[in-house]
PDB file of N, CA, C, O and CB in Angstrom:
ATOM      1  N   MET A   1     -20.793   5.177 -11.638  1.00  0.00           N
ATOM      2  CA  MET A   1     -20.021   5.866 -12.642  1.00  0.00           C
ATOM      3  C   MET A   1     -19.111   6.889 -11.982  1.00  0.00           C
ATOM      4  O   MET A   1     -19.410   7.401 -10.903  1.00  0.00           O
ATOM      5  CB  MET A   1     -20.937   6.533 -13.665  1.00  0.00           C
ATOM      6  N   SER A   2     -17.999   7.177 -12.642  1.00  0.00           N
ATOM      7  CA  SER A   2     -17.057   8.135 -12.086  1.00  0.00           C
ATOM      8  C   SER A   2     -17.442   9.551 -12.478  1.00  0.00           C
ATOM      9  O   SER A   2     -18.187   9.772 -13.433  1.00  0.00           O
ATOM     10  CB  SER A   2     -15.636   7.822 -12.551  1.00  0.00           C
ATOM     11  N   ASN A   3     -16.925  10.493 -11.727  1.00  0.00           N
ATOM     12  CA  ASN A   3     -17.167  11.896 -11.993  1.00  0.00           C
ATOM     13  C   ASN A   3     -16.112  12.374 -12.981  1.00  0.00           C
ATOM     14  O   ASN A   3     -15.014  12.750 -12.569  1.00  0.00           O
ATOM     15  CB  ASN A   3     -17.142  12.738 -10.679  1.00  0.00           C
ATOM     16  N   VAL A   4     -16.419  12.368 -14.269  1.00  0.00           N
ATOM     17  CA  VAL A   4     -15.434  12.645 -15.301  1.00  0.00           C
ATOM     18  C   VAL A   4     -14.952  14.083 -15.310  1.00  0.00           C
ATOM     19  O   VAL A   4     -13.864  14.344 -15.824  1.00  0.00           O
ATOM     20  CB  VAL A   4     -15.998  12.311 -16.630  1.00  0.00           C
ATOM     21  N   LYS A   5     -15.703  15.026 -14.767  1.00  0.00           N
ATOM     22  CA  LYS A   5     -15.242  16.409 -14.805  1.00  0.00           C
ATOM     23  C   LYS A   5     -14.018  16.610 -13.906  1.00  0.00           C
ATOM     24  O   LYS A   5     -13.284  17.581 -14.088  1.00  0.00           O
ATOM     25  CB  LYS A   5     -16.370  17.354 -14.380  1.00  0.00           C
ATOM     26  N   ASN A   6     -13.784  15.724 -12.949  1.00  0.00           N
ATOM     27  CA  ASN A   6     -12.622  15.811 -12.083  1.00  0.00           C
ATOM     28  C   ASN A   6     -11.500  14.877 -12.516  1.00  0.00           C
ATOM     29  O   ASN A   6     -10.478  14.778 -11.837  1.00  0.00           O
ATOM     30  CB  ASN A   6     -13.017  15.507 -10.668  1.00  0.00           C
ATOM     31  N   ALA A   7     -11.685  14.189 -13.644  1.00  0.00           N
ATOM     32  CA  ALA A   7     -10.663  13.253 -14.117  1.00  0.00           C
ATOM     33  C   ALA A   7      -9.458  14.033 -14.632  1.00  0.00           C
ATOM     34  O   ALA A   7      -9.619  15.076 -15.265  1.00  0.00           O
ATOM     35  CB  ALA A   7     -11.230  12.324 -15.229  1.00  0.00           C
ATOM     36  N   PRO A   8      -8.223  13.521 -14.360  1.00  0.00           N
ATOM     37  CA  PRO A   8      -7.042  14.229 -14.845  1.00  0.00           C
ATOM     38  C   PRO A   8      -6.964  14.182 -16.365  1.00  0.00           C
ATOM     39  O   PRO A   8      -7.355  13.196 -16.989  1.00  0.00           O
ATOM     40  CB  PRO A   8      -5.774  13.634 -14.235  1.00  0.00           C
ATOM     41  N   GLU A   9      -6.457  15.254 -16.948  1.00  0.00           N
ATOM     42  CA  GLU A   9      -6.321  15.319 -18.398  1.00  0.00           C
ATOM     43  C   GLU A   9      -5.065  14.579 -18.828  1.00  0.00           C
ATOM     44  O   GLU A   9      -4.014  14.717 -18.202  1.00  0.00           O
ATOM     45  CB  GLU A   9      -6.282  16.784 -18.884  1.00  0.00           C
ATOM     46  N   MET A  10      -5.168  13.795 -19.894  1.00  0.00           N
ATOM     47  CA  MET A  10      -4.017  13.069 -20.405  1.00  0.00           C
ATOM     48  C   MET A  10      -3.688  13.611 -21.786  1.00  0.00           C
ATOM     49  O   MET A  10      -4.579  13.995 -22.543  1.00  0.00           O
ATOM     50  CB  MET A  10      -4.287  11.536 -20.452  1.00  0.00           C
ATOM     51  N   THR A  11      -2.405  13.638 -22.104  1.00  0.00           N
ATOM     52  CA  THR A  11      -1.979  14.136 -23.394  1.00  0.00           C
ATOM     53  C   THR A  11      -1.325  13.027 -24.197  1.00  0.00           C
ATOM     54  O   THR A  11      -0.807  12.067 -23.626  1.00  0.00           O
ATOM     55  CB  THR A  11      -1.024  15.312 -23.229  1.00  0.00           C
ATOM     56  N   ALA A  12      -1.344  13.151 -25.505  1.00  0.00           N
ATOM     57  CA  ALA A  12      -0.726  12.149 -26.368  1.00  0.00           C
ATOM     58  C   ALA A  12       0.788  12.281 -26.300  1.00  0.00           C
ATOM     59  O   ALA A  12       1.327  13.387 -26.269  1.00  0.00           O
ATOM     60  CB  ALA A  12      -1.220  12.295 -27.826  1.00  0.00           C
ATOM     61  N   ALA A  13       1.470  11.132 -26.277  1.00  0.00           N
ATOM     62  CA  ALA A  13       2.926  11.123 -26.248  1.00  0.00           C
ATOM     63  C   ALA A  13       3.468  11.428 -27.627  1.00  0.00           C
ATOM     64  O   ALA A  13       2.852  11.067 -28.630  1.00  0.00           O
ATOM     65  CB  ALA A  13       3.457   9.774 -25.747  1.00  0.00           C
ATOM     66  N   PRO A  14       4.616  12.090 -27.691  1.00  0.00           N
ATOM     67  CA  PRO A  14       5.211  12.339 -29.007  1.00  0.00           C
ATOM     68  C   PRO A  14       5.630  11.038 -29.667  1.00  0.00           C
ATOM     69  O   PRO A  14       6.090  10.117 -28.992  1.00  0.00           O
ATOM     70  CB  PRO A  14       6.416  13.275 -28.885  1.00  0.00           C
ATOM     71  N   LYS A  15       5.472  10.955 -30.994  1.00  0.00           N
ATOM     72  CA  LYS A  15       5.800   9.730 -31.719  1.00  0.00           C
ATOM     73  C   LYS A  15       7.142   9.908 -32.412  1.00  0.00           C
ATOM     74  O   LYS A  15       7.382  10.907 -33.090  1.00  0.00           O
ATOM     75  CB  LYS A  15       4.692   9.371 -32.748  1.00  0.00           C
ATOM     76  N   THR A  16       8.015   8.912 -32.229  1.00  0.00           N
ATOM     77  CA  THR A  16       9.315   8.959 -32.887  1.00  0.00           C
ATOM     78  C   THR A  16       9.657   7.583 -33.421  1.00  0.00           C
ATOM     79  O   THR A  16       9.393   6.578 -32.761  1.00  0.00           O
ATOM     80  CB  THR A  16      10.412   9.455 -31.918  1.00  0.00           C
ATOM     81  N   GLY A  17      10.236   7.524 -34.598  1.00  0.00           N
ATOM     82  CA  GLY A  17      10.744   6.279 -35.176  1.00  0.00           C
ATOM     83  C   GLY A  17       9.802   5.118 -35.086  1.00  0.00           C
ATOM     84  O   GLY A  17       8.675   5.187 -35.575  1.00  0.00           O
ATOM     85  N   ALA A  18      10.259   4.025 -34.451  1.00  0.00           N
ATOM     86  CA  ALA A  18       9.487   2.784 -34.357  1.00  0.00           C
ATOM     87  C   ALA A  18       8.212   2.962 -33.552  1.00  0.00           C
ATOM     88  O   ALA A  18       7.259   2.206 -33.734  1.00  0.00           O
ATOM     89  CB  ALA A  18      10.330   1.691 -33.736  1.00  0.00           C
ATOM     90  N   GLU A  19       8.177   3.953 -32.662  1.00  0.00           N
ATOM     91  CA  GLU A  19       6.985   4.158 -31.832  1.00  0.00           C
ATOM     92  C   GLU A  19       5.763   4.489 -32.683  1.00  0.00           C
ATOM     93  O   GLU A  19       4.639   4.209 -32.265  1.00  0.00           O
ATOM     94  CB  GLU A  19       7.230   5.276 -30.816  1.00  0.00           C
ATOM     95  N   GLN A  20       5.948   5.076 -33.860  1.00  0.00           N
ATOM     96  CA  GLN A  20       4.829   5.425 -34.709  1.00  0.00           C
ATOM     97  C   GLN A  20       4.076   4.192 -35.161  1.00  0.00           C
ATOM     98  O   GLN A  20       2.874   4.268 -35.416  1.00  0.00           O
ATOM     99  CB  GLN A  20       5.302   6.212 -35.903  1.00  0.00           C
ATOM    100  N   LYS A  21       4.751   3.055 -35.269  1.00  0.00           N
ATOM    101  CA  LYS A  21       4.103   1.814 -35.678  1.00  0.00           C
ATOM    102  C   LYS A  21       3.473   1.103 -34.496  1.00  0.00           C
ATOM    103  O   LYS A  21       2.612   0.241 -34.674  1.00  0.00           O
ATOM    104  CB  LYS A  21       5.101   0.897 -36.364  1.00  0.00           C
ATOM    105  N   ASP A  22       3.897   1.459 -33.284  1.00  0.00           N
ATOM    106  CA  ASP A  22       3.344   0.851 -32.071  1.00  0.00           C
ATOM    107  C   ASP A  22       1.971   1.440 -31.778  1.00  0.00           C
ATOM    108  O   ASP A  22       1.490   2.332 -32.476  1.00  0.00           O
ATOM    109  CB  ASP A  22       4.292   1.063 -30.864  1.00  0.00           C
ATOM    110  N   ALA A  23       1.363   0.919 -30.736  1.00  0.00           N
ATOM    111  CA  ALA A  23       0.063   1.419 -30.310  1.00  0.00           C
ATOM    112  C   ALA A  23       0.183   2.862 -29.833  1.00  0.00           C
ATOM    113  O   ALA A  23       1.251   3.270 -29.376  1.00  0.00           O
ATOM    114  CB  ALA A  23      -0.522   0.531 -29.198  1.00  0.00           C
ATOM    115  N   PRO A  24      -0.894   3.644 -29.931  1.00  0.00           N
ATOM    116  CA  PRO A  24      -0.868   5.021 -29.423  1.00  0.00           C
ATOM    117  C   PRO A  24      -0.593   5.024 -27.922  1.00  0.00           C
ATOM    118  O   PRO A  24      -0.907   4.060 -27.225  1.00  0.00           O
ATOM    119  CB  PRO A  24      -2.206   5.743 -29.726  1.00  0.00           C
ATOM    120  N   ALA A  25      -0.015   6.095 -27.438  1.00  0.00           N
ATOM    121  CA  ALA A  25       0.296   6.188 -26.011  1.00  0.00           C
ATOM    122  C   ALA A  25      -0.268   7.477 -25.437  1.00  0.00           C
ATOM    123  O   ALA A  25      -0.284   8.514 -26.101  1.00  0.00           O
ATOM    124  CB  ALA A  25       1.817   6.117 -25.775  1.00  0.00           C
ATOM    125  N   LEU A  26      -0.732   7.399 -24.195  1.00  0.00           N
ATOM    126  CA  LEU A  26      -1.141   8.569 -23.427  1.00  0.00           C
ATOM    127  C   LEU A  26      -0.137   8.719 -22.296  1.00  0.00           C
ATOM    128  O   LEU A  26       0.285   7.725 -21.705  1.00  0.00           O
ATOM    129  CB  LEU A  26      -2.620   8.434 -22.882  1.00  0.00           C
ATOM    130  N   VAL A  27       0.246   9.940 -21.991  1.00  0.00           N
ATOM    131  CA  VAL A  27       1.223  10.190 -20.940  1.00  0.00           C
ATOM    132  C   VAL A  27       0.589  11.085 -19.894  1.00  0.00           C
ATOM    133  O   VAL A  27      -0.020  12.100 -20.230  1.00  0.00           O
ATOM    134  CB  VAL A  27       2.516  10.832 -21.511  1.00  0.00           C
ATOM    135  N   LYS A  28       0.726  10.716 -18.622  1.00  0.00           N
ATOM    136  CA  LYS A  28       0.198  11.517 -17.519  1.00  0.00           C
ATOM    137  C   LYS A  28       1.247  11.572 -16.430  1.00  0.00           C
ATOM    138  O   LYS A  28       1.726  10.536 -15.970  1.00  0.00           O
ATOM    139  CB  LYS A  28      -1.142  10.932 -16.976  1.00  0.00           C
ATOM    140  N   LYS A  29       1.603  12.768 -16.016  1.00  0.00           N
ATOM    141  CA  LYS A  29       2.558  12.951 -14.951  1.00  0.00           C
ATOM    142  C   LYS A  29       1.805  13.264 -13.670  1.00  0.00           C
ATOM    143  O   LYS A  29       1.010  14.203 -13.626  1.00  0.00           O
ATOM    144  CB  LYS A  29       3.565  14.066 -15.293  1.00  0.00           C
ATOM    145  N   ILE A  30       2.052  12.486 -12.633  1.00  0.00           N
ATOM    146  CA  ILE A  30       1.464  12.729 -11.318  1.00  0.00           C
ATOM    147  C   ILE A  30       2.627  12.803 -10.342  1.00  0.00           C
ATOM    148  O   ILE A  30       3.285  11.800 -10.067  1.00  0.00           O
ATOM    149  CB  ILE A  30       0.422  11.601 -10.909  1.00  0.00           C
ATOM    150  N   GLY A  31       2.871  13.983  -9.828  1.00  0.00           N
ATOM    151  CA  GLY A  31       4.033  14.181  -8.963  1.00  0.00           C
ATOM    152  C   GLY A  31       5.305  13.942  -9.751  1.00  0.00           C
ATOM    153  O   GLY A  31       5.509  14.540 -10.808  1.00  0.00           O
ATOM    154  N   LYS A  32       6.168  13.065  -9.237  1.00  0.00           N
ATOM    155  CA  LYS A  32       7.425  12.747  -9.907  1.00  0.00           C
ATOM    156  C   LYS A  32       7.324  11.498 -10.763  1.00  0.00           C
ATOM    157  O   LYS A  32       8.324  11.042 -11.317  1.00  0.00           O
ATOM    158  CB  LYS A  32       8.524  12.575  -8.891  1.00  0.00           C
ATOM    159  N   THR A  33       6.114  10.935 -10.877  1.00  0.00           N
ATOM    160  CA  THR A  33       5.920   9.704 -11.645  1.00  0.00           C
ATOM    161  C   THR A  33       5.225  10.010 -12.961  1.00  0.00           C
ATOM    162  O   THR A  33       4.217  10.717 -12.996  1.00  0.00           O
ATOM    163  CB  THR A  33       5.105   8.676 -10.837  1.00  0.00           C
ATOM    164  N   THR A  34       5.776   9.468 -14.047  1.00  0.00           N
ATOM    165  CA  THR A  34       5.167   9.613 -15.369  1.00  0.00           C
ATOM    166  C   THR A  34       4.575   8.275 -15.779  1.00  0.00           C
ATOM    167  O   THR A  34       5.274   7.262 -15.806  1.00  0.00           O
ATOM    168  CB  THR A  34       6.205  10.107 -16.422  1.00  0.00           C
ATOM    169  N   TYR A  35       3.301   8.273 -16.094  1.00  0.00           N
ATOM    170  CA  TYR A  35       2.601   7.068 -16.517  1.00  0.00           C
ATOM    171  C   TYR A  35       2.420   7.094 -18.022  1.00  0.00           C
ATOM    172  O   TYR A  35       1.945   8.090 -18.567  1.00  0.00           O
ATOM    173  CB  TYR A  35       1.239   6.938 -15.805  1.00  0.00           C
ATOM    174  N   VAL A  36       2.789   6.020 -18.704  1.00  0.00           N
ATOM    175  CA  VAL A  36       2.597   5.890 -20.146  1.00  0.00           C
ATOM    176  C   VAL A  36       1.601   4.750 -20.357  1.00  0.00           C
ATOM    177  O   VAL A  36       1.852   3.614 -19.953  1.00  0.00           O
ATOM    178  CB  VAL A  36       3.968   5.620 -20.904  1.00  0.00           C
ATOM    179  N   VAL A  37       0.475   5.061 -20.990  1.00  0.00           N
ATOM    180  CA  VAL A  37      -0.575   4.069 -21.214  1.00  0.00           C
ATOM    181  C   VAL A  37      -0.693   3.847 -22.713  1.00  0.00           C
ATOM    182  O   VAL A  37      -0.941   4.785 -23.471  1.00  0.00           O
ATOM    183  CB  VAL A  37      -1.944   4.526 -20.598  1.00  0.00           C
ATOM    184  N   ARG A  38      -0.517   2.613 -23.132  1.00  0.00           N
ATOM    185  CA  ARG A  38      -0.637   2.279 -24.554  1.00  0.00           C
ATOM    186  C   ARG A  38      -1.942   1.525 -24.779  1.00  0.00           C
ATOM    187  O   ARG A  38      -2.359   0.717 -23.949  1.00  0.00           O
ATOM    188  CB  ARG A  38       0.582   1.432 -25.039  1.00  0.00           C
ATOM    189  N   VAL A  39      -2.576   1.799 -25.913  1.00  0.00           N
ATOM    190  CA  VAL A  39      -3.849   1.191 -26.254  1.00  0.00           C
ATOM    191  C   VAL A  39      -3.677   0.439 -27.561  1.00  0.00           C
ATOM    192  O   VAL A  39      -3.001   0.914 -28.474  1.00  0.00           O
ATOM    193  CB  VAL A  39      -4.978   2.255 -26.361  1.00  0.00           C
ATOM    194  N   HIS A  40      -4.286  -0.731 -27.649  1.00  0.00           N
ATOM    195  CA  HIS A  40      -4.238  -1.463 -28.910  1.00  0.00           C
ATOM    196  C   HIS A  40      -5.584  -2.118 -29.178  1.00  0.00           C
ATOM    197  O   HIS A  40      -6.356  -2.378 -28.255  1.00  0.00           O
ATOM    198  CB  HIS A  40      -3.116  -2.521 -28.889  1.00  0.00           C
ATOM    199  N   PHE A  41      -5.852  -2.378 -30.435  1.00  0.00           N
ATOM    200  CA  PHE A  41      -7.093  -3.005 -30.850  1.00  0.00           C
ATOM    201  C   PHE A  41      -6.758  -4.178 -31.753  1.00  0.00           C
ATOM    202  O   PHE A  41      -5.825  -4.108 -32.553  1.00  0.00           O
ATOM    203  CB  PHE A  41      -8.026  -1.992 -31.570  1.00  0.00           C
ATOM    204  N   SER A  42      -7.509  -5.241 -31.625  1.00  0.00           N
ATOM    205  CA  SER A  42      -7.300  -6.417 -32.463  1.00  0.00           C
ATOM    206  C   SER A  42      -7.755  -6.131 -33.888  1.00  0.00           C
ATOM    207  O   SER A  42      -8.858  -5.632 -34.109  1.00  0.00           O
ATOM    208  CB  SER A  42      -8.051  -7.636 -31.891  1.00  0.00           C
ATOM    209  N   GLU A  43      -6.906  -6.449 -34.840  1.00  0.00           N
ATOM    210  CA  GLU A  43      -7.277  -6.266 -36.237  1.00  0.00           C
ATOM    211  C   GLU A  43      -8.113  -7.433 -36.764  1.00  0.00           C
ATOM    212  O   GLU A  43      -8.671  -7.351 -37.859  1.00  0.00           O
ATOM    213  CB  GLU A  43      -6.029  -6.096 -37.087  1.00  0.00           C
ATOM    214  N   THR A  44      -8.202  -8.517 -35.993  1.00  0.00           N
ATOM    215  CA  THR A  44      -8.955  -9.697 -36.423  1.00  0.00           C
ATOM    216  C   THR A  44     -10.302  -9.819 -35.713  1.00  0.00           C
ATOM    217  O   THR A  44     -11.054 -10.758 -35.972  1.00  0.00           O
ATOM    218  CB  THR A  44      -8.135 -10.950 -36.180  1.00  0.00           C
ATOM    219  N   SER A  45     -10.607  -8.888 -34.828  1.00  0.00           N
ATOM    220  CA  SER A  45     -11.854  -8.950 -34.071  1.00  0.00           C
ATOM    221  C   SER A  45     -13.056  -8.775 -34.985  1.00  0.00           C
ATOM    222  O   SER A  45     -13.023  -7.976 -35.921  1.00  0.00           O
ATOM    223  CB  SER A  45     -11.867  -7.885 -32.976  1.00  0.00           C
ATOM    224  N   LYS A  46     -14.105  -9.515 -34.714  1.00  0.00           N
ATOM    225  CA  LYS A  46     -15.346  -9.403 -35.475  1.00  0.00           C
ATOM    226  C   LYS A  46     -16.394  -8.613 -34.695  1.00  0.00           C
ATOM    227  O   LYS A  46     -17.507  -8.413 -35.180  1.00  0.00           O
ATOM    228  CB  LYS A  46     -15.885 -10.794 -35.826  1.00  0.00           C
ATOM    229  N   GLU A  47     -16.046  -8.165 -33.497  1.00  0.00           N
ATOM    230  CA  GLU A  47     -16.947  -7.424 -32.631  1.00  0.00           C
ATOM    231  C   GLU A  47     -16.601  -5.930 -32.715  1.00  0.00           C
ATOM    232  O   GLU A  47     -15.439  -5.549 -32.574  1.00  0.00           O
ATOM    233  CB  GLU A  47     -16.855  -7.942 -31.159  1.00  0.00           C
ATOM    234  N   THR A  48     -17.616  -5.093 -32.946  1.00  0.00           N
ATOM    235  CA  THR A  48     -17.368  -3.650 -32.993  1.00  0.00           C
ATOM    236  C   THR A  48     -17.196  -3.116 -31.574  1.00  0.00           C
ATOM    237  O   THR A  48     -17.532  -3.794 -30.604  1.00  0.00           O
ATOM    238  CB  THR A  48     -18.530  -2.909 -33.719  1.00  0.00           C
ATOM    239  N   MET A  49     -16.670  -1.899 -31.459  1.00  0.00           N
ATOM    240  CA  MET A  49     -16.509  -1.284 -30.141  1.00  0.00           C
ATOM    241  C   MET A  49     -17.866  -1.136 -29.467  1.00  0.00           C
ATOM    242  O   MET A  49     -17.994  -1.362 -28.263  1.00  0.00           O
ATOM    243  CB  MET A  49     -15.811   0.091 -30.257  1.00  0.00           C
ATOM    244  N   SER A  50     -18.873  -0.757 -30.239  1.00  0.00           N
ATOM    245  CA  SER A  50     -20.220  -0.617 -29.701  1.00  0.00           C
ATOM    246  C   SER A  50     -20.730  -1.958 -29.156  1.00  0.00           C
ATOM    247  O   SER A  50     -21.303  -2.012 -28.068  1.00  0.00           O
ATOM    248  CB  SER A  50     -21.174  -0.081 -30.784  1.00  0.00           C
ATOM    249  N   ASP A  51     -20.519  -3.040 -29.921  1.00  0.00           N
ATOM    250  CA  ASP A  51     -20.937  -4.376 -29.471  1.00  0.00           C
ATOM    251  C   ASP A  51     -20.228  -4.752 -28.182  1.00  0.00           C
ATOM    252  O   ASP A  51     -20.839  -5.311 -27.271  1.00  0.00           O
ATOM    253  CB  ASP A  51     -20.654  -5.431 -30.556  1.00  0.00           C
ATOM    254  N   LYS A  52     -18.942  -4.446 -28.104  1.00  0.00           N
ATOM    255  CA  LYS A  52     -18.158  -4.794 -26.920  1.00  0.00           C
ATOM    256  C   LYS A  52     -18.676  -4.049 -25.685  1.00  0.00           C
ATOM    257  O   LYS A  52     -18.830  -4.639 -24.616  1.00  0.00           O
ATOM    258  CB  LYS A  52     -16.669  -4.472 -27.149  1.00  0.00           C
ATOM    259  N   ILE A  53     -18.941  -2.754 -25.844  1.00  0.00           N
ATOM    260  CA  ILE A  53     -19.445  -1.966 -24.722  1.00  0.00           C
ATOM    261  C   ILE A  53     -20.797  -2.483 -24.261  1.00  0.00           C
ATOM    262  O   ILE A  53     -21.042  -2.605 -23.060  1.00  0.00           O
ATOM    263  CB  ILE A  53     -19.550  -0.491 -25.106  1.00  0.00           C
ATOM    264  N   LYS A  54     -21.677  -2.786 -25.207  1.00  0.00           N
ATOM    265  CA  LYS A  54     -22.995  -3.337 -24.854  1.00  0.00           C
ATOM    266  C   LYS A  54     -22.840  -4.663 -24.113  1.00  0.00           C
ATOM    267  O   LYS A  54     -23.525  -4.902 -23.119  1.00  0.00           O
ATOM    268  CB  LYS A  54     -23.863  -3.534 -26.122  1.00  0.00           C
ATOM    269  N   ARG A  55     -21.929  -5.540 -24.599  1.00  0.00           N
ATOM    270  CA  ARG A  55     -21.708  -6.833 -23.950  1.00  0.00           C
ATOM    271  C   ARG A  55     -21.177  -6.641 -22.531  1.00  0.00           C
ATOM    272  O   ARG A  55     -21.611  -7.323 -21.603  1.00  0.00           O
ATOM    273  CB  ARG A  55     -20.727  -7.690 -24.774  1.00  0.00           C
ATOM    274  N   MET A  56     -20.244  -5.716 -22.368  1.00  0.00           N
ATOM    275  CA  MET A  56     -19.671  -5.467 -21.043  1.00  0.00           C
ATOM    276  C   MET A  56     -20.721  -4.918 -20.081  1.00  0.00           C
ATOM    277  O   MET A  56     -20.773  -5.323 -18.919  1.00  0.00           O
ATOM    278  CB  MET A  56     -18.494  -4.491 -21.146  1.00  0.00           C
ATOM    279  N   LEU A  57     -21.564  -3.991 -20.566  1.00  0.00           N
ATOM    280  CA  LEU A  57     -22.626  -3.439 -19.719  1.00  0.00           C
ATOM    281  C   LEU A  57     -23.631  -4.517 -19.325  1.00  0.00           C
ATOM    282  O   LEU A  57     -24.070  -4.581 -18.176  1.00  0.00           O
ATOM    283  CB  LEU A  57     -23.344  -2.291 -20.441  1.00  0.00           C
ATOM    284  N   LYS A  58     -23.989  -5.361 -20.290  1.00  0.00           N
ATOM    285  CA  LYS A  58     -24.931  -6.446 -20.014  1.00  0.00           C
ATOM    286  C   LYS A  58     -24.363  -7.385 -18.942  1.00  0.00           C
ATOM    287  O   LYS A  58     -25.070  -7.771 -18.011  1.00  0.00           O
ATOM    288  CB  LYS A  58     -25.245  -7.236 -21.313  1.00  0.00           C
ATOM    289  N   ASN A  59     -23.092  -7.746 -19.077  1.00  0.00           N
ATOM    290  CA  ASN A  59     -22.457  -8.616 -18.085  1.00  0.00           C
ATOM    291  C   ASN A  59     -22.408  -7.962 -16.712  1.00  0.00           C
ATOM    292  O   ASN A  59     -22.603  -8.631 -15.698  1.00  0.00           O
ATOM    293  CB  ASN A  59     -21.047  -8.985 -18.530  1.00  0.00           C
ATOM    294  N   GLU A  60     -22.151  -6.662 -16.673  1.00  0.00           N
ATOM    295  CA  GLU A  60     -22.109  -5.937 -15.413  1.00  0.00           C
ATOM    296  C   GLU A  60     -23.465  -5.925 -14.723  1.00  0.00           C
ATOM    297  O   GLU A  60     -23.554  -6.128 -13.513  1.00  0.00           O
ATOM    298  CB  GLU A  60     -21.632  -4.520 -15.642  1.00  0.00           C
ATOM    299  N   VAL A  61     -24.534  -5.682 -15.506  1.00  0.00           N
ATOM    300  CA  VAL A  61     -25.895  -5.654 -14.952  1.00  0.00           C
ATOM    301  C   VAL A  61     -26.285  -7.033 -14.442  1.00  0.00           C
ATOM    302  O   VAL A  61     -26.934  -7.142 -13.402  1.00  0.00           O
ATOM    303  CB  VAL A  61     -26.910  -5.170 -16.013  1.00  0.00           C
ATOM    304  N   GLU A  62     -25.901  -8.088 -15.155  1.00  0.00           N
ATOM    305  CA  GLU A  62     -26.241  -9.447 -14.724  1.00  0.00           C
ATOM    306  C   GLU A  62     -25.586  -9.817 -13.402  1.00  0.00           C
ATOM    307  O   GLU A  62     -26.091 -10.682 -12.687  1.00  0.00           O
ATOM    308  CB  GLU A  62     -25.835 -10.445 -15.785  1.00  0.00           C
ATOM    309  N   GLN A  63     -24.467  -9.175 -13.065  1.00  0.00           N
ATOM    310  CA  GLN A  63     -23.765  -9.471 -11.809  1.00  0.00           C
ATOM    311  C   GLN A  63     -24.404  -8.757 -10.627  1.00  0.00           C
ATOM    312  O   GLN A  63     -24.085  -9.075  -9.481  1.00  0.00           O
ATOM    313  CB  GLN A  63     -22.295  -9.075 -11.916  1.00  0.00           C
ATOM    314  N   MET A  64     -25.303  -7.794 -10.872  1.00  0.00           N
ATOM    315  CA  MET A  64     -25.934  -7.035  -9.778  1.00  0.00           C
ATOM    316  C   MET A  64     -26.982  -7.838  -9.076  1.00  0.00           C
ATOM    317  O   MET A  64     -27.607  -7.349  -8.135  1.00  0.00           O
ATOM    318  CB  MET A  64     -26.547  -5.760 -10.294  1.00  0.00           C
TER     319      MET A  64
END
């Protein structure tokens, strides 16, 4: 696991016009580079976030 207390803080990008309908964005500036990270979720998925995390952890443990 990563050491989250040293993780860089990310802030939400301002929303304007069509961007409000798009996926949320996180913006992080490192030096002279600005990173924009967009997140989206399937509206047709039948798996909850909790189910997905459990499935991913189970798969990770099985690979050990």
